[in-house]
Amino acid sequence: MCQQTQVATVIDYYNRWMKRWPTVQSLATATIEEVNEMWSGLGYYSRGRRLWEGAKKVVDELDGQMPKTADSLQKLLPGVGRYTSCAIASISFGERVGVVDGNVIRVMSRLRAIGAESQQPATMDRFWSLADQVVDPDRPGDCNQALMELGATVCSPKTPSCSTCPLQSVCKAYSMTKSTRSSSCQKFFSLSSPSPDVKKRRGATGKDSSECGLCIPADQWDSSAGVCNFPRKAKKKAPLKEDYVTAVVSRHCVATGGNEYFLAKRRGEGLLAGLWEFPCLQVADSSLSQKASHKLLTEHLRDACAVDIRSLKSTLLGEVSHTFSHRLHTYHVYSIQLAAMKSESCTDELGDSTQQQSVQWVEDINSVAISTAVRKIMALVTTSTSKKKTASSATPAKRKHATKDTAGGSSNAKRTKTATLDSFVKKEKKA
Ligand code: SF4
């Protein structure tokens, strides 16, 4: 996860995870619900699931023995790709294999002035072969970690610290930009020196840049960017836009005094599978009317969750957007309020054993495995609820104010205001 998120965020999750499942064997006894719950809020849920699936495979099919080479790790464990297998094999078992991640790509592309688009298969092959060549045979794990760390701390994407970099003397990108700088200086002071011409520059392979597939094309060179011309990335595609209507169905539980929310579990294999969410449905038309959205949502609740609340009213709360890797989801959020529940058990009057999708009522939605998008939707619900409370507390105050003002003057109005404020504060404390 440290590839995606900062260590400061991951560390707490890591400590809690290791405390609960310190061994592969103990992780294998967990359920996917427990794993998702532990992972909740970290994102990239498929990683938690893969870790759990891998532990089960090791215990159930590999006699409790972890594969020890990059090849066998990749072949035998689900979700273990080239990077993970090489990192485990070199760091844990001392196998002489290099690793390539985003940081290593940046360091390698600068060291060797590789200016081809870094995500292209041919370029990636070159990075992997370079990583295998440079790895220290005696301490492959340390060497790989050092390269990744150098990329994370010294050879950073936008502000590399070349002046203090231990690889400066062998860095082609540095020497290229250094010669550009000294030539500009010489030009400035009118010294005769051939101007470095990127068009004629020879790349790492020794060929002219126009012939070499790994050199940076002349028209892509930005002289103000220096070493940051490397690595060269393909332009990002705009994320795929998808619209959803989602129903926040809630009820007040008299016994606990809190609100409960109706959640459904996502099925299938894809993105967010196995996580809990407010029932939602993808729609083709982002400007769907409230009436049409209500119809779609309540029919969906009936069909997927065995819940029939078509006769109830829904209120549009607003929109929430969230980007999941390459998809931009926009949720059109509707609130549907049910009558208060009187019994403490809060037994479902919604959903039964014939329901298609697993559902549950939850008071604290953070206690179950949910995605960041669902958290954002909940934040919208909370904001709307507190705005509503404020408005309903303020409205009677204004009315009373007007009545008292005409009847008894400003001192009466002041008393009314204070009394209303007191009751508002009390309500807020209760809430
Ligand atoms: Fe990166 Fe600069 Fe070091 Fe080269 S000299 S590896 S560009 S930090």
Short mmCIF file of C-alpha atoms and ligand atoms in Angstrom, two decimals:
data_model
loop_
_atom_site.label_atom_id
_atom_site.label_comp_id
_atom_site.label_asym_id
_atom_site.label_seq_id
_atom_site.Cartn_x
_atom_site.Cartn_y
_atom_site.Cartn_z
CA MET A 1 0.00 0.00 0.00
CA CYS A 2 2.98 2.31 0.49
CA GLN A 3 3.16 2.52 -3.31
CA GLN A 4 -0.24 4.22 -3.34
CA THR A 5 -0.52 5.97 0.00
CA GLN A 6 1.86 7.68 2.40
CA VAL A 7 3.50 5.60 5.12
CA ALA A 8 1.89 7.86 7.75
CA THR A 9 -1.54 6.68 6.57
CA VAL A 10 -0.60 3.04 6.16
CA ILE A 11 1.27 2.52 9.43
CA ASP A 12 -1.79 2.43 11.67
CA TYR A 13 -3.50 -0.09 9.39
CA TYR A 14 -0.32 -2.18 9.26
CA ASN A 15 0.03 -2.28 13.05
CA ARG A 16 -3.61 -3.23 13.59
CA TRP A 17 -3.41 -5.86 10.84
CA MET A 18 -0.24 -7.44 12.24
CA LYS A 19 -1.65 -7.45 15.75
CA ARG A 20 -4.73 -9.31 14.61
CA TRP A 21 -3.14 -11.63 12.03
CA PRO A 22 0.58 -11.93 12.84
CA THR A 23 1.07 -15.04 10.67
CA VAL A 24 -0.04 -16.38 7.31
CA GLN A 25 -1.82 -19.15 9.22
CA SER A 26 -3.85 -16.72 11.33
CA LEU A 27 -4.78 -14.62 8.29
CA ALA A 28 -6.03 -17.76 6.55
CA THR A 29 -8.61 -18.27 9.33
CA ALA A 30 -10.15 -14.80 8.82
CA THR A 31 -13.28 -14.15 6.78
CA ILE A 32 -13.34 -11.75 3.83
CA GLU A 33 -15.75 -9.54 5.80
CA GLU A 34 -13.20 -9.22 8.61
CA VAL A 35 -10.45 -8.43 6.09
CA ASN A 36 -12.57 -5.76 4.36
CA GLU A 37 -13.52 -4.27 7.70
CA MET A 38 -9.86 -4.03 8.75
CA TRP A 39 -8.98 -2.48 5.37
CA SER A 40 -11.92 -0.06 5.43
CA GLY A 41 -10.91 3.48 4.45
CA LEU A 42 -7.56 2.52 2.93
CA GLY A 43 -8.88 2.01 -0.62
CA TYR A 44 -7.60 -0.58 -3.10
CA TYR A 45 -9.68 -3.27 -1.40
CA SER A 46 -8.64 -5.91 -3.91
CA ARG A 47 -5.17 -5.86 -2.29
CA GLY A 48 -6.56 -6.88 1.09
CA ARG A 49 -8.61 -9.60 -0.57
CA ARG A 50 -5.60 -10.88 -2.53
CA LEU A 51 -3.48 -11.00 0.62
CA TRP A 52 -6.15 -13.09 2.30
CA GLU A 53 -6.59 -15.35 -0.74
CA GLY A 54 -2.81 -15.83 -0.87
CA ALA A 55 -2.68 -16.80 2.82
CA LYS A 56 -5.48 -19.33 2.31
CA LYS A 57 -3.69 -20.80 -0.69
CA VAL A 58 -0.41 -21.16 1.24
CA VAL A 59 -2.18 -22.89 4.14
CA ASP A 60 -4.68 -25.01 2.18
CA GLU A 61 -2.63 -26.00 -0.86
CA LEU A 62 1.05 -25.39 -0.18
CA ASP A 63 1.38 -27.11 3.15
CA GLY A 64 1.84 -23.77 4.91
CA GLN A 65 5.08 -23.08 3.01
CA MET A 66 5.57 -19.76 1.23
CA PRO A 67 7.05 -20.05 -2.28
CA LYS A 68 10.59 -18.64 -2.11
CA THR A 69 11.50 -17.57 -5.63
CA ALA A 70 10.17 -14.73 -7.77
CA ASP A 71 8.98 -17.22 -10.38
CA SER A 72 7.09 -19.51 -8.01
CA LEU A 73 5.62 -16.61 -6.03
CA GLN A 74 4.19 -15.16 -9.23
CA LYS A 75 2.94 -18.50 -10.52
CA LEU A 76 1.42 -19.87 -7.32
CA LEU A 77 -0.06 -16.91 -5.46
CA PRO A 78 -3.13 -15.06 -6.72
CA GLY A 79 -2.60 -11.34 -7.30
CA VAL A 80 1.19 -11.51 -7.00
CA GLY A 81 2.69 -9.84 -10.05
CA ARG A 82 6.24 -9.28 -11.19
CA TYR A 83 7.00 -6.38 -8.87
CA THR A 84 5.61 -8.02 -5.71
CA SER A 85 7.23 -11.38 -6.44
CA CYS A 86 10.66 -9.83 -7.09
CA ALA A 87 10.40 -7.59 -4.03
CA ILE A 88 9.48 -10.53 -1.74
CA ALA A 89 12.08 -12.85 -3.29
CA SER A 90 14.93 -10.33 -3.06
CA ILE A 91 14.08 -8.77 0.31
CA SER A 92 12.88 -11.87 2.18
CA PHE A 93 14.80 -14.68 0.49
CA GLY A 94 17.88 -12.94 -0.97
CA GLU A 95 17.20 -13.91 -4.60
CA ARG A 96 19.24 -11.88 -7.07
CA VAL A 97 16.43 -10.13 -8.95
CA GLY A 98 15.81 -6.44 -9.51
CA VAL A 99 12.50 -4.64 -8.91
CA VAL A 100 10.83 -1.97 -11.00
CA ASP A 101 8.28 0.39 -9.51
CA GLY A 102 7.51 4.07 -10.20
CA ASN A 103 10.50 5.27 -8.19
CA VAL A 104 12.91 2.86 -9.86
CA ILE A 105 11.59 3.85 -13.30
CA ARG A 106 12.35 7.49 -12.52
CA VAL A 107 15.88 6.76 -11.27
CA MET A 108 16.70 4.39 -14.15
CA SER A 109 15.31 6.65 -16.84
CA ARG A 110 17.44 9.53 -15.54
CA LEU A 111 20.57 7.45 -14.97
CA ARG A 112 20.42 6.12 -18.52
CA ALA A 113 18.59 9.07 -20.14
CA ILE A 114 15.78 6.81 -21.34
CA GLY A 115 13.24 9.15 -22.91
CA ALA A 116 10.86 6.67 -24.51
CA GLU A 117 7.37 6.60 -23.00
CA SER A 118 7.95 4.78 -19.75
CA GLN A 119 4.80 2.64 -19.77
CA GLN A 120 5.42 1.15 -23.21
CA PRO A 121 6.12 -2.63 -23.04
CA ALA A 122 9.52 -2.30 -24.79
CA THR A 123 10.61 0.44 -22.39
CA MET A 124 9.41 -1.55 -19.39
CA ASP A 125 11.40 -4.56 -20.62
CA ARG A 126 14.48 -2.35 -20.70
CA PHE A 127 13.85 -1.15 -17.13
CA TRP A 128 13.49 -4.72 -15.89
CA SER A 129 16.66 -5.84 -17.60
CA LEU A 130 18.56 -2.81 -16.21
CA ALA A 131 17.20 -3.52 -12.72
CA ASP A 132 18.45 -7.13 -12.96
CA GLN A 133 21.86 -5.91 -14.15
CA VAL A 134 22.45 -3.36 -11.43
CA VAL A 135 21.19 -5.37 -8.45
CA ASP A 136 23.91 -6.24 -5.94
CA PRO A 137 24.35 -10.05 -5.95
CA ASP A 138 25.29 -10.12 -2.27
CA ARG A 139 22.56 -7.83 -0.95
CA PRO A 140 19.80 -7.74 -3.57
CA GLY A 141 17.06 -6.81 -1.10
CA ASP A 142 19.01 -3.87 0.33
CA CYS A 143 20.03 -2.71 -3.14
CA ASN A 144 16.42 -2.77 -4.40
CA GLN A 145 15.15 -0.93 -1.34
CA ALA A 146 17.94 1.64 -1.69
CA LEU A 147 16.99 2.35 -5.32
CA MET A 148 13.31 2.74 -4.41
CA GLU A 149 14.22 4.97 -1.48
CA LEU A 150 16.55 7.08 -3.63
CA GLY A 151 13.66 7.65 -6.04
CA ALA A 152 11.30 8.53 -3.20
CA THR A 153 13.59 10.92 -1.35
CA VAL A 154 16.44 12.22 -3.59
CA CYS A 155 15.52 11.68 -7.22
CA SER A 156 12.00 13.02 -6.71
CA PRO A 157 9.60 13.70 -9.60
CA LYS A 158 9.72 17.52 -9.60
CA THR A 159 12.59 18.63 -7.36
CA PRO A 160 15.43 16.10 -7.52
CA SER A 161 18.41 16.86 -5.25
CA CYS A 162 21.11 16.23 -7.84
CA SER A 163 23.74 18.19 -5.90
CA THR A 164 23.63 15.69 -3.02
CA CYS A 165 22.81 12.57 -5.05
CA PRO A 166 25.27 9.69 -4.62
CA LEU A 167 24.70 8.65 -8.25
CA GLN A 168 25.37 12.05 -9.76
CA SER A 169 28.72 11.03 -11.30
CA VAL A 170 27.12 8.22 -13.33
CA CYS A 171 23.85 9.96 -14.19
CA LYS A 172 23.43 10.65 -17.91
CA ALA A 173 20.47 12.99 -17.44
CA TYR A 174 22.53 15.06 -15.03
CA SER A 175 25.53 15.24 -17.33
CA MET A 176 23.30 16.16 -20.31
CA THR A 177 21.64 19.02 -18.48
CA LYS A 178 24.94 20.11 -16.91
CA SER A 179 26.50 20.51 -20.35
CA THR A 180 23.40 22.46 -21.46
CA ARG A 181 23.80 24.78 -18.49
CA SER A 182 27.54 25.42 -19.04
CA SER A 183 26.92 26.02 -22.73
CA SER A 184 24.26 28.64 -21.93
CA CYS A 185 26.77 30.27 -19.62
CA GLN A 186 29.43 30.29 -22.29
CA LYS A 187 26.97 31.75 -24.77
CA PHE A 188 26.08 34.45 -22.28
CA PHE A 189 29.71 35.43 -21.90
CA SER A 190 30.26 35.08 -25.69
CA LEU A 191 32.73 32.24 -25.37
CA SER A 192 33.06 30.10 -28.42
CA SER A 193 31.70 26.67 -27.83
CA PRO A 194 29.51 24.43 -29.88
CA SER A 195 25.95 24.67 -28.69
CA PRO A 196 24.57 21.36 -27.46
CA ASP A 197 21.91 20.41 -29.87
CA VAL A 198 19.41 17.95 -28.53
CA LYS A 199 18.42 17.05 -32.07
CA LYS A 200 21.88 15.67 -32.67
CA ARG A 201 22.40 14.37 -29.17
CA ARG A 202 23.36 10.77 -28.91
CA GLY A 203 21.29 8.66 -26.56
CA ALA A 204 22.13 5.89 -24.17
CA THR A 205 22.39 3.40 -26.99
CA GLY A 206 24.90 5.53 -28.86
CA LYS A 207 22.56 6.02 -31.80
CA ASP A 208 21.24 9.30 -33.08
CA SER A 209 18.06 10.17 -31.18
CA SER A 210 16.05 10.05 -34.39
CA GLU A 211 16.95 6.37 -34.81
CA CYS A 212 16.81 5.25 -31.20
CA GLY A 213 13.53 4.03 -29.76
CA LEU A 214 14.70 4.73 -26.21
CA CYS A 215 15.93 8.32 -26.64
CA ILE A 216 13.75 11.31 -25.99
CA PRO A 217 12.41 12.71 -29.28
CA ALA A 218 13.88 16.15 -30.02
CA ASP A 219 10.49 17.82 -30.15
CA GLN A 220 9.67 16.54 -26.65
CA TRP A 221 12.74 18.08 -25.02
CA ASP A 222 12.02 20.93 -22.63
CA SER A 223 15.25 22.74 -21.83
CA SER A 224 13.77 24.36 -18.72
CA ALA A 225 12.84 20.99 -17.19
CA GLY A 226 16.41 19.65 -16.90
CA VAL A 227 16.61 16.08 -15.57
CA CYS A 228 12.83 16.15 -15.13
CA ASN A 229 12.53 15.54 -18.88
CA PHE A 230 12.86 11.93 -17.70
CA PRO A 231 10.87 9.75 -17.42
CA ARG A 232 8.58 10.67 -20.29
CA LYS A 233 4.99 9.71 -19.69
CA ALA A 234 2.18 9.25 -22.16
CA LYS A 235 -0.56 11.83 -21.84
CA LYS A 236 -3.17 10.66 -19.35
CA LYS A 237 -6.50 9.66 -20.82
CA ALA A 238 -9.48 11.49 -19.39
CA PRO A 239 -11.27 9.22 -16.89
CA LEU A 240 -14.37 7.42 -18.06
CA LYS A 241 -17.43 9.25 -16.70
CA GLU A 242 -20.21 7.20 -15.11
CA ASP A 243 -23.39 8.42 -13.41
CA TYR A 244 -25.23 6.67 -10.60
CA VAL A 245 -28.38 7.29 -8.64
CA THR A 246 -28.08 6.21 -5.04
CA ALA A 247 -30.63 5.89 -2.24
CA VAL A 248 -29.74 6.69 1.35
CA VAL A 249 -32.59 4.88 3.09
CA SER A 250 -32.66 5.69 6.79
CA ARG A 251 -34.86 5.27 9.84
CA HIS A 252 -34.74 6.59 13.35
CA CYS A 253 -34.32 3.86 15.96
CA VAL A 254 -36.28 4.91 19.05
CA ALA A 255 -34.50 2.39 21.24
CA THR A 256 -31.01 3.71 20.53
CA GLY A 257 -31.95 7.29 19.64
CA GLY A 258 -29.80 7.13 16.52
CA ASN A 259 -30.35 6.94 12.80
CA GLU A 260 -29.82 3.70 10.95
CA TYR A 261 -28.86 3.31 7.31
CA PHE A 262 -29.75 0.59 4.87
CA LEU A 263 -26.68 -0.87 3.18
CA ALA A 264 -26.35 -3.48 0.45
CA LYS A 265 -23.28 -5.58 -0.29
CA ARG A 266 -21.72 -5.35 -3.74
CA ARG A 267 -21.55 -8.62 -5.53
CA GLY A 268 -19.27 -9.92 -8.25
CA GLU A 269 -15.56 -9.73 -8.84
CA GLY A 270 -14.93 -6.20 -10.03
CA LEU A 271 -13.98 -2.91 -8.48
CA LEU A 272 -15.31 -2.64 -4.90
CA ALA A 273 -16.73 -6.19 -4.85
CA GLY A 274 -17.73 -7.32 -1.36
CA LEU A 275 -17.97 -3.78 0.06
CA TRP A 276 -21.10 -2.27 1.60
CA GLU A 277 -22.79 0.69 -0.05
CA PHE A 278 -26.01 2.66 -0.23
CA PRO A 279 -28.07 0.87 -2.88
CA CYS A 280 -27.18 2.44 -6.20
CA LEU A 281 -27.70 2.01 -9.87
CA GLN A 282 -25.78 3.20 -12.91
CA VAL A 283 -27.74 5.46 -15.25
CA ALA A 284 -27.00 6.49 -18.81
CA ASP A 285 -28.56 9.93 -18.46
CA SER A 286 -26.92 12.31 -15.98
CA SER A 287 -29.88 14.72 -16.13
CA LEU A 288 -32.51 12.22 -15.09
CA SER A 289 -35.54 13.83 -13.40
CA GLN A 290 -36.20 13.29 -9.71
CA LYS A 291 -39.34 11.34 -10.50
CA ALA A 292 -37.55 9.02 -12.94
CA SER A 293 -34.65 8.55 -10.51
CA HIS A 294 -37.05 7.68 -7.69
CA LYS A 295 -38.78 5.11 -9.90
CA LEU A 296 -35.49 3.52 -10.95
CA LEU A 297 -34.08 3.42 -7.42
CA THR A 298 -37.15 2.00 -5.73
CA GLU A 299 -37.55 -0.62 -8.46
CA HIS A 300 -33.90 -1.52 -7.99
CA LEU A 301 -34.44 -1.83 -4.23
CA ARG A 302 -37.42 -4.06 -4.89
CA ASP A 303 -35.63 -6.30 -7.40
CA ALA A 304 -32.14 -6.48 -5.91
CA CYS A 305 -32.84 -6.15 -2.19
CA ALA A 306 -36.42 -7.43 -1.90
CA VAL A 307 -37.46 -4.05 -0.49
CA ASP A 308 -40.62 -2.31 -1.63
CA ILE A 309 -40.70 1.36 -0.68
CA ARG A 310 -42.06 2.77 -3.92
CA SER A 311 -44.81 4.65 -2.06
CA LEU A 312 -42.32 6.70 0.00
CA LYS A 313 -40.96 10.08 -0.98
CA SER A 314 -37.35 10.69 -1.92
CA THR A 315 -35.44 13.95 -1.59
CA LEU A 316 -32.47 14.91 -3.72
CA LEU A 317 -29.56 15.79 -1.41
CA GLY A 318 -26.97 16.64 -4.05
CA GLU A 319 -24.11 15.11 -6.02
CA VAL A 320 -20.88 13.42 -4.98
CA SER A 321 -17.98 12.70 -7.32
CA HIS A 322 -15.18 10.24 -6.81
CA THR A 323 -12.46 8.93 -9.12
CA PHE A 324 -11.76 5.20 -8.97
CA SER A 325 -8.49 4.63 -10.84
CA HIS A 326 -9.60 5.54 -14.39
CA ARG A 327 -13.33 6.07 -13.78
CA LEU A 328 -15.02 9.23 -12.58
CA HIS A 329 -18.22 8.29 -10.73
CA THR A 330 -20.88 10.92 -10.07
CA TYR A 331 -23.50 9.90 -7.53
CA HIS A 332 -26.88 11.65 -7.53
CA VAL A 333 -27.84 11.15 -3.91
CA TYR A 334 -31.47 10.71 -2.79
CA SER A 335 -32.63 10.40 0.77
CA ILE A 336 -35.59 8.19 1.71
CA GLN A 337 -36.73 8.38 5.31
CA LEU A 338 -38.67 5.50 6.84
CA ALA A 339 -40.89 5.56 9.91
CA ALA A 340 -39.06 5.24 13.24
CA MET A 341 -38.27 1.76 14.53
CA LYS A 342 -39.66 1.12 17.99
CA SER A 343 -38.11 -2.20 18.96
CA GLU A 344 -34.53 -2.41 20.17
CA SER A 345 -33.74 -5.36 17.98
CA CYS A 346 -34.52 -3.30 14.89
CA THR A 347 -35.44 -6.47 13.06
CA ASP A 348 -35.64 -5.87 9.36
CA GLU A 349 -39.04 -5.18 8.06
CA LEU A 350 -37.08 -4.71 4.83
CA GLY A 351 -35.44 -7.62 3.13
CA ASP A 352 -35.87 -11.30 4.00
CA SER A 353 -34.35 -14.65 3.23
CA THR A 354 -35.49 -14.44 -0.37
CA GLN A 355 -33.58 -11.24 -1.01
CA GLN A 356 -31.13 -11.19 -3.90
CA GLN A 357 -28.44 -9.06 -2.31
CA SER A 358 -27.07 -9.14 1.25
CA VAL A 359 -28.41 -6.15 3.15
CA GLN A 360 -28.17 -4.77 6.65
CA TRP A 361 -29.13 -1.80 8.82
CA VAL A 362 -26.16 0.00 10.30
CA GLU A 363 -25.98 2.91 12.69
CA ASP A 364 -22.27 3.65 12.29
CA ILE A 365 -21.41 3.02 8.66
CA ASN A 366 -17.70 3.31 9.45
CA SER A 367 -17.96 0.07 11.39
CA VAL A 368 -18.33 -1.91 8.14
CA ALA A 369 -16.19 -2.11 4.99
CA ILE A 370 -17.15 0.78 2.74
CA SER A 371 -15.42 2.67 -0.06
CA THR A 372 -14.26 6.29 0.05
CA ALA A 373 -17.15 7.23 -2.25
CA VAL A 374 -19.65 5.92 0.33
CA ARG A 375 -17.86 7.96 3.01
CA LYS A 376 -18.24 11.05 0.81
CA ILE A 377 -21.95 10.31 0.34
CA MET A 378 -22.33 9.95 4.11
CA ALA A 379 -20.58 13.31 4.59
CA LEU A 380 -23.19 14.87 2.27
CA VAL A 381 -25.99 13.24 4.30
CA THR A 382 -24.51 14.56 7.56
CA THR A 383 -24.13 18.09 6.16
CA SER A 384 -27.70 18.08 4.82
CA THR A 385 -29.06 16.80 8.13
CA SER A 386 -27.29 19.46 10.19
CA LYS A 387 -28.39 22.19 7.75
CA LYS A 388 -31.96 20.96 8.09
CA LYS A 389 -31.69 21.00 11.89
CA THR A 390 -30.29 24.53 11.87
CA ALA A 391 -33.05 25.71 9.52
CA SER A 392 -35.80 24.11 11.57
CA SER A 393 -34.38 25.60 14.77
CA ALA A 394 -34.03 29.05 13.21
CA THR A 395 -37.48 29.27 11.62
CA PRO A 396 -39.60 29.33 14.81
CA ALA A 397 -37.15 31.83 16.33
CA LYS A 398 -37.78 34.28 13.50
CA ARG A 399 -41.53 33.88 13.80
CA LYS A 400 -41.49 34.38 17.57
CA HIS A 401 -39.18 37.32 17.15
CA ALA A 402 -41.62 39.05 14.84
CA THR A 403 -44.59 38.36 17.14
CA LYS A 404 -42.85 39.56 20.30
CA ASP A 405 -41.39 42.59 18.56
CA THR A 406 -44.73 43.97 17.59
CA ALA A 407 -46.29 43.03 20.89
CA GLY A 408 -43.66 43.85 23.48
CA GLY A 409 -40.53 45.55 22.09
CA SER A 410 -36.84 44.59 21.87
CA SER A 411 -36.31 43.16 25.39
CA ASN A 412 -38.88 40.47 24.73
CA ALA A 413 -37.24 39.71 21.41
CA LYS A 414 -33.87 39.30 23.14
CA ARG A 415 -35.30 36.84 25.67
CA THR A 416 -36.91 34.81 22.89
CA LYS A 417 -33.65 34.69 20.97
CA THR A 418 -31.71 33.48 24.01
CA ALA A 419 -34.32 30.83 24.81
CA THR A 420 -34.30 29.58 21.22
CA LEU A 421 -30.50 29.49 21.15
CA ASP A 422 -30.45 27.52 24.41
CA SER A 423 -32.83 24.92 23.05
CA PHE A 424 -30.82 24.75 19.82
CA VAL A 425 -27.60 24.14 21.77
CA LYS A 426 -29.34 21.44 23.81
CA LYS A 427 -30.61 19.78 20.66
CA GLU A 428 -27.19 19.90 19.05
CA LYS A 429 -25.62 18.36 22.16
CA LYS A 430 -28.19 15.59 22.07
CA ALA A 431 -27.58 15.04 18.38
FE1 SF4 B 1 18.33 11.65 -10.08
FE2 SF4 B 1 19.81 13.86 -10.18
FE3 SF4 B 1 20.70 11.67 -8.95
FE4 SF4 B 1 20.52 11.73 -11.58
S1 SF4 B 1 21.84 12.99 -10.32
S2 SF4 B 1 19.87 10.06 -10.26
S3 SF4 B 1 18.67 12.96 -11.86
S4 SF4 B 1 18.94 12.91 -8.35
#
